[in-house]
PDB file of C-alpha atoms in Angstrom:
ATOM      1  CA  ARG J 102     -13.235  11.117   9.625  1.00 74.00           C
ATOM      2  CA  LYS J 103     -10.507   9.121   7.880  1.00 81.00           C
ATOM      3  CA  GLU J 104     -11.598   6.801   5.096  1.00 88.00           C
ATOM      4  CA  VAL J 105      -9.852   3.857   6.735  1.00 93.00           C
ATOM      5  CA  GLU J 106      -9.080   3.848  10.437  1.00 94.00           C
ATOM      6  CA  GLN J 107      -6.865   1.513  12.398  1.00 95.00           C
ATOM      7  CA  ASP J 108      -5.496   1.516  15.918  1.00 93.00           C
ATOM      8  CA  PRO J 109      -1.747   2.052  15.369  1.00 92.00           C
ATOM      9  CA  GLY J 110      -0.871   0.026  18.495  1.00 91.00           C
ATOM     10  CA  PRO J 111       1.628  -1.280  19.298  1.00 94.00           C
ATOM     11  CA  PHE J 112       0.084  -4.553  20.354  1.00 95.00           C
ATOM     12  CA  ASN J 113       2.606  -6.456  22.469  1.00 97.00           C
ATOM     13  CA  VAL J 114       1.565 -10.094  22.858  1.00 97.00           C
ATOM     14  CA  PRO J 115       3.351 -13.217  24.113  1.00 97.00           C
ATOM     15  CA  GLU J 116       4.161 -16.076  21.776  1.00 98.00           C
ATOM     16  CA  GLY J 117       1.213 -18.416  21.374  1.00 97.00           C
ATOM     17  CA  ALA J 118      -1.383 -15.747  22.101  1.00 97.00           C
ATOM     18  CA  THR J 119      -4.357 -14.903  19.926  1.00 97.00           C
ATOM     19  CA  VAL J 120      -4.587 -11.295  18.785  1.00 97.00           C
ATOM     20  CA  ALA J 121      -7.245  -9.462  16.803  1.00 96.00           C
ATOM     21  CA  PHE J 122      -7.111  -6.212  14.856  1.00 94.00           C
ATOM     22  CA  ASN J 123     -10.059  -4.201  13.622  1.00 94.00           C
ATOM     23  CA  CYS J 124     -10.280  -1.674  10.841  1.00 95.00           C
ATOM     24  CA  THR J 125     -13.224   0.592  10.043  1.00 96.00           C
ATOM     25  CA  TYR J 126     -14.000   2.224   6.719  1.00 94.00           C
ATOM     26  CA  SER J 127     -16.231   5.178   6.030  1.00 91.00           C
ATOM     27  CA  ASN J 128     -17.432   4.626   2.471  1.00 84.00           C
ATOM     28  CA  SER J 129     -20.273   2.135   2.221  1.00 81.00           C
ATOM     29  CA  ALA J 130     -19.617   1.804  -1.526  1.00 81.00           C
ATOM     30  CA  SER J 131     -16.259   0.139  -0.858  1.00 80.00           C
ATOM     31  CA  GLN J 132     -16.028  -3.076  -2.811  1.00 79.00           C
ATOM     32  CA  SER J 133     -12.999  -5.109  -1.857  1.00 87.00           C
ATOM     33  CA  PHE J 134     -10.837  -5.446   1.194  1.00 92.00           C
ATOM     34  CA  PHE J 135      -7.382  -6.721   1.988  1.00 94.00           C
ATOM     35  CA  TRP J 136      -4.884  -7.157   4.785  1.00 96.00           C
ATOM     36  CA  TYR J 137      -1.244  -6.445   3.998  1.00 97.00           C
ATOM     37  CA  ARG J 138       1.801  -7.086   6.126  1.00 97.00           C
ATOM     38  CA  GLN J 139       4.706  -4.653   6.210  1.00 96.00           C
ATOM     39  CA  ASP J 140       7.999  -5.476   7.867  1.00 95.00           C
ATOM     40  CA  CYS J 141      10.232  -2.654   9.055  1.00 90.00           C
ATOM     41  CA  ARG J 142      11.667  -0.697   6.111  1.00 83.00           C
ATOM     42  CA  LYS J 143      10.234  -3.182   3.604  1.00 94.00           C
ATOM     43  CA  GLU J 144       7.459  -3.009   1.041  1.00 96.00           C
ATOM     44  CA  PRO J 145       3.881  -4.016   1.957  1.00 96.00           C
ATOM     45  CA  LYS J 146       2.995  -7.564   0.973  1.00 96.00           C
ATOM     46  CA  LEU J 147      -0.463  -9.020   0.539  1.00 94.00           C
ATOM     47  CA  LEU J 148      -1.430 -11.188   3.492  1.00 96.00           C
ATOM     48  CA  MET J 149      -4.953 -12.073   2.477  1.00 94.00           C
ATOM     49  CA  SER J 150      -8.076 -10.812   0.773  1.00 90.00           C
ATOM     50  CA  VAL J 151     -11.197 -10.427   2.892  1.00 92.00           C
ATOM     51  CA  TYR J 152     -14.408 -11.989   1.647  1.00 85.00           C
ATOM     52  CA  SER J 153     -17.956 -11.364   2.795  1.00 85.00           C
ATOM     53  CA  SER J 154     -18.297 -14.900   4.099  1.00 86.00           C
ATOM     54  CA  GLY J 155     -15.049 -14.665   6.041  1.00 87.00           C
ATOM     55  CA  ASN J 156     -11.947 -16.591   5.130  1.00 91.00           C
ATOM     56  CA  GLU J 157      -9.116 -18.409   6.792  1.00 94.00           C
ATOM     57  CA  ASP J 158      -5.527 -19.063   5.823  1.00 93.00           C
ATOM     58  CA  GLY J 159      -3.729 -21.196   8.367  1.00 96.00           C
ATOM     59  CA  ARG J 160      -3.492 -19.243  11.614  1.00 97.00           C
ATOM     60  CA  PHE J 161      -5.051 -16.139  10.052  1.00 97.00           C
ATOM     61  CA  THR J 162      -8.779 -15.424   9.833  1.00 97.00           C
ATOM     62  CA  ALA J 163     -10.294 -12.368   8.172  1.00 96.00           C
ATOM     63  CA  GLN J 164     -13.875 -11.188   8.596  1.00 95.00           C
ATOM     64  CA  LEU J 165     -15.928  -8.495   6.898  1.00 94.00           C
ATOM     65  CA  ASN J 166     -18.966  -6.807   8.411  1.00 93.00           C
ATOM     66  CA  ARG J 167     -20.531  -4.610   5.734  1.00 91.00           C
ATOM     67  CA  ALA J 168     -23.392  -3.450   7.948  1.00 92.00           C
ATOM     68  CA  SER J 169     -21.003  -2.014  10.524  1.00 92.00           C
ATOM     69  CA  GLN J 170     -18.311  -1.209   7.962  1.00 93.00           C
ATOM     70  CA  TYR J 171     -15.417  -2.938   9.582  1.00 92.00           C
ATOM     71  CA  ILE J 172     -13.003  -5.727   8.809  1.00 96.00           C
ATOM     72  CA  SER J 173     -10.989  -7.772  11.235  1.00 96.00           C
ATOM     73  CA  LEU J 174      -7.902  -9.942  11.297  1.00 97.00           C
ATOM     74  CA  LEU J 175      -7.414 -12.687  13.863  1.00 97.00           C
ATOM     75  CA  ILE J 176      -4.013 -14.282  14.379  1.00 98.00           C
ATOM     76  CA  ARG J 177      -3.941 -17.488  16.415  1.00 98.00           C
ATOM     77  CA  ASP J 178      -0.887 -19.039  18.071  1.00 98.00           C
ATOM     78  CA  SER J 179       1.258 -15.946  17.450  1.00 98.00           C
ATOM     79  CA  LYS J 180       4.837 -16.522  16.323  1.00 98.00           C
ATOM     80  CA  LEU J 181       7.830 -14.227  16.733  1.00 98.00           C
ATOM     81  CA  SER J 182       7.874 -13.975  12.938  1.00 97.00           C
ATOM     82  CA  ASP J 183       4.392 -12.411  12.983  1.00 98.00           C
ATOM     83  CA  SER J 184       5.911  -9.201  14.362  1.00 98.00           C
ATOM     84  CA  ALA J 185       5.166  -6.583  11.731  1.00 97.00           C
ATOM     85  CA  THR J 186       2.749  -3.803  10.860  1.00 97.00           C
ATOM     86  CA  TYR J 187      -0.604  -4.936   9.473  1.00 97.00           C
ATOM     87  CA  LEU J 188      -2.238  -2.627   6.949  1.00 96.00           C
ATOM     88  CA  CYS J 189      -5.941  -2.569   6.215  1.00 95.00           C
ATOM     89  CA  VAL J 190      -6.710  -1.755   2.571  1.00 93.00           C
ATOM     90  CA  VAL J 191     -10.030  -0.837   1.008  1.00 91.00           C
ATOM     91  CA  ASN J 192     -10.770  -0.620  -2.743  1.00 86.00           C
ATOM     92  CA  LYS J 193     -13.635   1.105  -4.444  1.00 79.00           C
ATOM     93  CA  ARG J 194     -14.471   2.124  -7.931  1.00 72.00           C
ATOM     94  CA  THR J 195     -14.561   5.861  -8.458  1.00 67.00           C
ATOM     95  CA  ASP J 196     -17.785   7.581  -9.426  1.00 59.00           C
ATOM     96  CA  SER J 197     -16.583   7.838 -13.005  1.00 59.00           C
ATOM     97  CA  GLY J 198     -16.031   4.089 -13.030  1.00 56.00           C
ATOM     98  CA  GLY J 199     -12.597   4.379 -14.524  1.00 58.00           C
ATOM     99  CA  TYR J 200     -10.353   4.023 -11.524  1.00 65.00           C
ATOM    100  CA  GLN J 201      -9.828   1.643  -8.678  1.00 72.00           C
ATOM    101  CA  LYS J 202      -9.304   3.880  -5.657  1.00 80.00           C
ATOM    102  CA  VAL J 203      -7.100   2.149  -3.103  1.00 87.00           C
ATOM    103  CA  THR J 204      -7.041   3.467   0.449  1.00 89.00           C
ATOM    104  CA  PHE J 205      -4.564   2.263   3.056  1.00 92.00           C
ATOM    105  CA  GLY J 206      -4.987   2.444   6.779  1.00 93.00           C
ATOM    106  CA  ILE J 207      -2.056   3.689   8.822  1.00 92.00           C
ATOM    107  CA  GLY J 208      -1.344   0.148  10.014  1.00 94.00           C
ATOM    108  CA  THR J 209      -1.349  -1.651  13.354  1.00 96.00           C
ATOM    109  CA  LYS J 210       2.010  -2.616  14.783  1.00 96.00           C
ATOM    110  CA  LEU J 211       2.284  -6.077  16.334  1.00 97.00           C
ATOM    111  CA  GLN J 212       5.205  -7.151  18.492  1.00 97.00           C
ATOM    112  CA  VAL J 213       5.234 -10.805  19.546  1.00 98.00           C
ATOM    113  CA  ILE J 214       7.323 -11.294  22.668  1.00 97.00           C
ATOM    114  CA  PRO J 215       9.191 -14.523  23.558  1.00 95.00           C
TER     115      PRO J 215
ATOM    116  CA  ASN Y1211       8.590 -12.931 -13.451  1.00 68.00           C
ATOM    117  CA  ALA Y1212      10.457 -10.117 -11.718  1.00 83.00           C
ATOM    118  CA  GLY Y1213       7.223  -8.391 -10.658  1.00 94.00           C
ATOM    119  CA  VAL Y1214       7.689  -4.689  -9.871  1.00 97.00           C
ATOM    120  CA  THR Y1215      11.275  -3.442 -10.047  1.00 97.00           C
ATOM    121  CA  GLN Y1216      12.401  -0.102  -8.656  1.00 98.00           C
ATOM    122  CA  THR Y1217      15.748   1.603  -9.081  1.00 97.00           C
ATOM    123  CA  PRO Y1218      17.765   2.926  -7.382  1.00 97.00           C
ATOM    124  CA  LYS Y1219      17.378   1.343  -3.926  1.00 96.00           C
ATOM    125  CA  PHE Y1220      19.049   4.272  -2.176  1.00 96.00           C
ATOM    126  CA  ARG Y1221      19.877   7.834  -3.180  1.00 96.00           C
ATOM    127  CA  ILE Y1222      21.136  10.973  -1.487  1.00 97.00           C
ATOM    128  CA  LEU Y1223      20.337  14.273  -3.180  1.00 97.00           C
ATOM    129  CA  LYS Y1224      21.348  17.812  -2.434  1.00 97.00           C
ATOM    130  CA  ILE Y1225      18.630  20.454  -2.162  1.00 97.00           C
ATOM    131  CA  GLY Y1226      17.655  21.685  -5.615  1.00 96.00           C
ATOM    132  CA  GLN Y1227      18.909  18.633  -7.513  1.00 97.00           C
ATOM    133  CA  SER Y1228      16.619  16.575  -9.711  1.00 96.00           C
ATOM    134  CA  MET Y1229      16.300  12.845 -10.237  1.00 96.00           C
ATOM    135  CA  THR Y1230      14.068  10.174 -11.707  1.00 98.00           C
ATOM    136  CA  LEU Y1231      12.933   7.129  -9.758  1.00 98.00           C
ATOM    137  CA  GLN Y1232      12.459   4.226 -12.131  1.00 98.00           C
ATOM    138  CA  CYS Y1233       9.674   1.657 -11.907  1.00 98.00           C
ATOM    139  CA  THR Y1234       8.950  -1.180 -14.278  1.00 98.00           C
ATOM    140  CA  GLN Y1235       6.616  -4.159 -14.079  1.00 97.00           C
ATOM    141  CA  ASP Y1236       6.435  -7.292 -16.218  1.00 95.00           C
ATOM    142  CA  MET Y1237       2.923  -8.458 -15.256  1.00 92.00           C
ATOM    143  CA  ASN Y1238       1.125  -6.475 -17.964  1.00 91.00           C
ATOM    144  CA  HIS Y1239      -0.796  -4.565 -15.293  1.00 91.00           C
ATOM    145  CA  ASN Y1240      -2.740  -1.527 -16.446  1.00 90.00           C
ATOM    146  CA  TYR Y1241      -2.727   0.311 -13.145  1.00 91.00           C
ATOM    147  CA  MET Y1242       0.430   1.697 -11.595  1.00 94.00           C
ATOM    148  CA  TYR Y1243       0.936   3.850  -8.520  1.00 95.00           C
ATOM    149  CA  TRP Y1244       3.573   5.851  -6.698  1.00 97.00           C
ATOM    150  CA  TYR Y1245       3.405   6.119  -2.905  1.00 96.00           C
ATOM    151  CA  ARG Y1246       5.637   7.742  -0.354  1.00 96.00           C
ATOM    152  CA  GLN Y1247       5.974   6.634   3.240  1.00 95.00           C
ATOM    153  CA  ASP Y1248       7.545   8.842   5.863  1.00 92.00           C
ATOM    154  CA  PRO Y1249       8.993   7.226   9.029  1.00 85.00           C
ATOM    155  CA  GLY Y1250       6.240   5.878  11.268  1.00 81.00           C
ATOM    156  CA  MET Y1251       3.541   7.075   8.900  1.00 86.00           C
ATOM    157  CA  GLY Y1252       1.135   5.531   6.440  1.00 88.00           C
ATOM    158  CA  LEU Y1253       1.354   5.362   2.660  1.00 92.00           C
ATOM    159  CA  LYS Y1254       0.413   8.489   0.738  1.00 93.00           C
ATOM    160  CA  LEU Y1255      -0.476   8.354  -2.952  1.00 93.00           C
ATOM    161  CA  ILE Y1256       1.573  10.707  -5.134  1.00 96.00           C
ATOM    162  CA  TYR Y1257       0.412   9.842  -8.674  1.00 95.00           C
ATOM    163  CA  TYR Y1258      -1.322   6.977 -10.384  1.00 93.00           C
ATOM    164  CA  SER Y1259      -1.912   5.744 -13.916  1.00 93.00           C
ATOM    165  CA  VAL Y1260      -4.727   3.606 -15.298  1.00 88.00           C
ATOM    166  CA  GLY Y1261      -2.924   2.855 -18.551  1.00 90.00           C
ATOM    167  CA  ALA Y1262      -0.303   4.023 -21.018  1.00 93.00           C
ATOM    168  CA  GLY Y1263      -0.674   7.731 -21.727  1.00 94.00           C
ATOM    169  CA  ILE Y1264      -2.989   8.349 -18.741  1.00 92.00           C
ATOM    170  CA  THR Y1265      -1.823   9.741 -15.406  1.00 94.00           C
ATOM    171  CA  ASP Y1266      -3.496  11.602 -12.570  1.00 91.00           C
ATOM    172  CA  LYS Y1267      -2.644  13.211  -9.260  1.00 93.00           C
ATOM    173  CA  GLY Y1268      -2.985  11.494  -5.923  1.00 91.00           C
ATOM    174  CA  GLU Y1269      -3.127  13.222  -2.559  1.00 90.00           C
ATOM    175  CA  VAL Y1270       0.471  14.592  -2.430  1.00 95.00           C
ATOM    176  CA  PRO Y1271       1.569  15.393  -6.034  1.00 96.00           C
ATOM    177  CA  ASN Y1272       3.355  18.704  -5.465  1.00 96.00           C
ATOM    178  CA  GLY Y1273       7.033  18.586  -6.381  1.00 96.00           C
ATOM    179  CA  TYR Y1274       6.667  15.462  -8.534  1.00 97.00           C
ATOM    180  CA  ASN Y1275       5.891  14.562 -12.121  1.00 97.00           C
ATOM    181  CA  VAL Y1276       5.192  11.269 -13.858  1.00 97.00           C
ATOM    182  CA  SER Y1277       4.829   9.879 -17.335  1.00 96.00           C
ATOM    183  CA  ARG Y1278       3.467   6.600 -18.677  1.00 97.00           C
ATOM    184  CA  SER Y1279       4.611   6.052 -22.236  1.00 96.00           C
ATOM    185  CA  THR Y1280       4.420   2.246 -22.001  1.00 96.00           C
ATOM    186  CA  THR Y1281       2.409  -0.253 -19.973  1.00 95.00           C
ATOM    187  CA  GLU Y1282       5.593  -1.458 -18.275  1.00 96.00           C
ATOM    188  CA  ASP Y1283       7.233   1.773 -17.098  1.00 98.00           C
ATOM    189  CA  PHE Y1284       6.079   4.502 -14.726  1.00 98.00           C
ATOM    190  CA  PRO Y1285       8.973   6.813 -13.773  1.00 98.00           C
ATOM    191  CA  LEU Y1286       8.623   9.439 -11.040  1.00 98.00           C
ATOM    192  CA  ARG Y1287      10.499  12.690 -11.527  1.00 97.00           C
ATOM    193  CA  LEU Y1288      11.578  14.949  -8.657  1.00 96.00           C
ATOM    194  CA  GLU Y1289      12.370  18.486  -9.718  1.00 90.00           C
ATOM    195  CA  LEU Y1290      14.199  20.807  -7.310  1.00 94.00           C
ATOM    196  CA  ALA Y1291      14.502  18.313  -4.448  1.00 96.00           C
ATOM    197  CA  ALA Y1292      13.600  19.582  -0.973  1.00 96.00           C
ATOM    198  CA  PRO Y1293      14.251  18.082   2.488  1.00 96.00           C
ATOM    199  CA  SER Y1294      10.490  17.451   2.806  1.00 96.00           C
ATOM    200  CA  GLN Y1295      10.850  14.875   0.031  1.00 97.00           C
ATOM    201  CA  THR Y1296      13.078  12.679   2.186  1.00 96.00           C
ATOM    202  CA  SER Y1297      11.060   9.475   2.330  1.00 97.00           C
ATOM    203  CA  VAL Y1298      10.730   5.911   1.119  1.00 97.00           C
ATOM    204  CA  TYR Y1299       9.063   5.711  -2.275  1.00 98.00           C
ATOM    205  CA  PHE Y1300       7.098   2.644  -3.338  1.00 97.00           C
ATOM    206  CA  CYS Y1301       5.870   1.857  -6.812  1.00 98.00           C
ATOM    207  CA  ALA Y1302       2.986  -0.577  -7.173  1.00 96.00           C
ATOM    208  CA  SER Y1303       0.866  -2.111  -9.897  1.00 95.00           C
ATOM    209  CA  SER Y1304      -2.446  -3.903 -10.162  1.00 90.00           C
ATOM    210  CA  ALA Y1305      -4.773  -5.379 -12.735  1.00 84.00           C
ATOM    211  CA  PRO Y1306      -8.300  -4.614 -11.544  1.00 68.00           C
ATOM    212  CA  ASP Y1307     -10.900  -7.079 -12.660  1.00 64.00           C
ATOM    213  CA  ARG Y1308     -14.498  -6.095 -13.320  1.00 56.00           C
ATOM    214  CA  ARG Y1309     -15.225  -6.227  -9.619  1.00 54.00           C
ATOM    215  CA  TYR Y1310     -12.162  -4.150  -8.761  1.00 53.00           C
ATOM    216  CA  ASN Y1311     -11.014  -6.924  -6.479  1.00 66.00           C
ATOM    217  CA  SER Y1312      -7.338  -6.798  -7.253  1.00 79.00           C
ATOM    218  CA  PRO Y1313      -4.494  -6.375  -4.763  1.00 87.00           C
ATOM    219  CA  LEU Y1314      -1.460  -4.183  -5.341  1.00 91.00           C
ATOM    220  CA  HIS Y1315       1.977  -5.595  -6.012  1.00 94.00           C
ATOM    221  CA  PHE Y1316       4.789  -3.446  -4.639  1.00 97.00           C
ATOM    222  CA  GLY Y1317       8.384  -2.871  -5.600  1.00 97.00           C
ATOM    223  CA  ASN Y1318      11.139  -2.982  -2.970  1.00 96.00           C
ATOM    224  CA  GLY Y1319      11.184   0.762  -2.537  1.00 97.00           C
ATOM    225  CA  THR Y1320      13.645   3.619  -3.037  1.00 97.00           C
ATOM    226  CA  ARG Y1321      15.044   5.299   0.060  1.00 96.00           C
ATOM    227  CA  LEU Y1322      15.677   8.945  -0.733  1.00 97.00           C
ATOM    228  CA  THR Y1323      17.438  11.475   1.489  1.00 96.00           C
ATOM    229  CA  VAL Y1324      17.564  15.156   0.559  1.00 97.00           C
ATOM    230  CA  THR Y1325      20.138  17.203   2.456  1.00 95.00           C
TER     231      THR Y1325
END
C-alpha cells in the first residue's frame, strides 16, 4: 500500500461547481498535512495546511480525519483558474527524530470547464 | 527574498556527459531536498539534507550525488548522464519546527533532456 494515495482523476467539472478530493495516508504517526497546487510544468506551491479542527481559506476547505487517516479538500464555486493538479502531502518525524519525512501523493488533476 | 533559486532552467545533455544542477536558498532553511518528476508522474525524492555537511539518500539516488557545504547551497551532480535521467528536477527547502509542521518551498525547476 502506498504511503499517500490519491485518485489521479481527471476530475472535469463545470465552472461554479463544488468539487472534493480525498487523500488517504497509511502511517498513523503522520504529524502534519498539506495541500499543494501544481500547474502544468511548474513547481508545486503550497495551497493550505490542514489542521485537525479543519480550516478554510476563501473557497477552499481542508479537513483531517485522523481516525480514518484521510484528508480532504473542498473547492466551492470552481473557477477556470482552479484547473491544476492538487497534491496531498504528509509529514512525519522519522524514528530517529532527526528528519522530517515528506511524502507526496501522485496528485489529482482538476479541469474546470467553461 | 528570492526564495529557492535553481539554475539552469533548461539543459540538453548527451549520454555520458556530466553536469551540476545548482540550488540556493536565502531563507536560512536547514532542510533541503532534490526531487525529480517524470511526465505525468509524482515527485520522487533523490537526496535530502538536514543541515550543512549532512546528506542522505532518498528513494531514487542512483546516478546522482550531492554535497552541502553551506546552509544556502545544495548542488545535485549527474555523472554519466543516461536517457532515464530525462526529467524535471525540483529543489526545495524547509525549516521544520519542533512539531515538524513546515511546508516545503520549491524552486522553479530544471528541465533536463538526455539524448
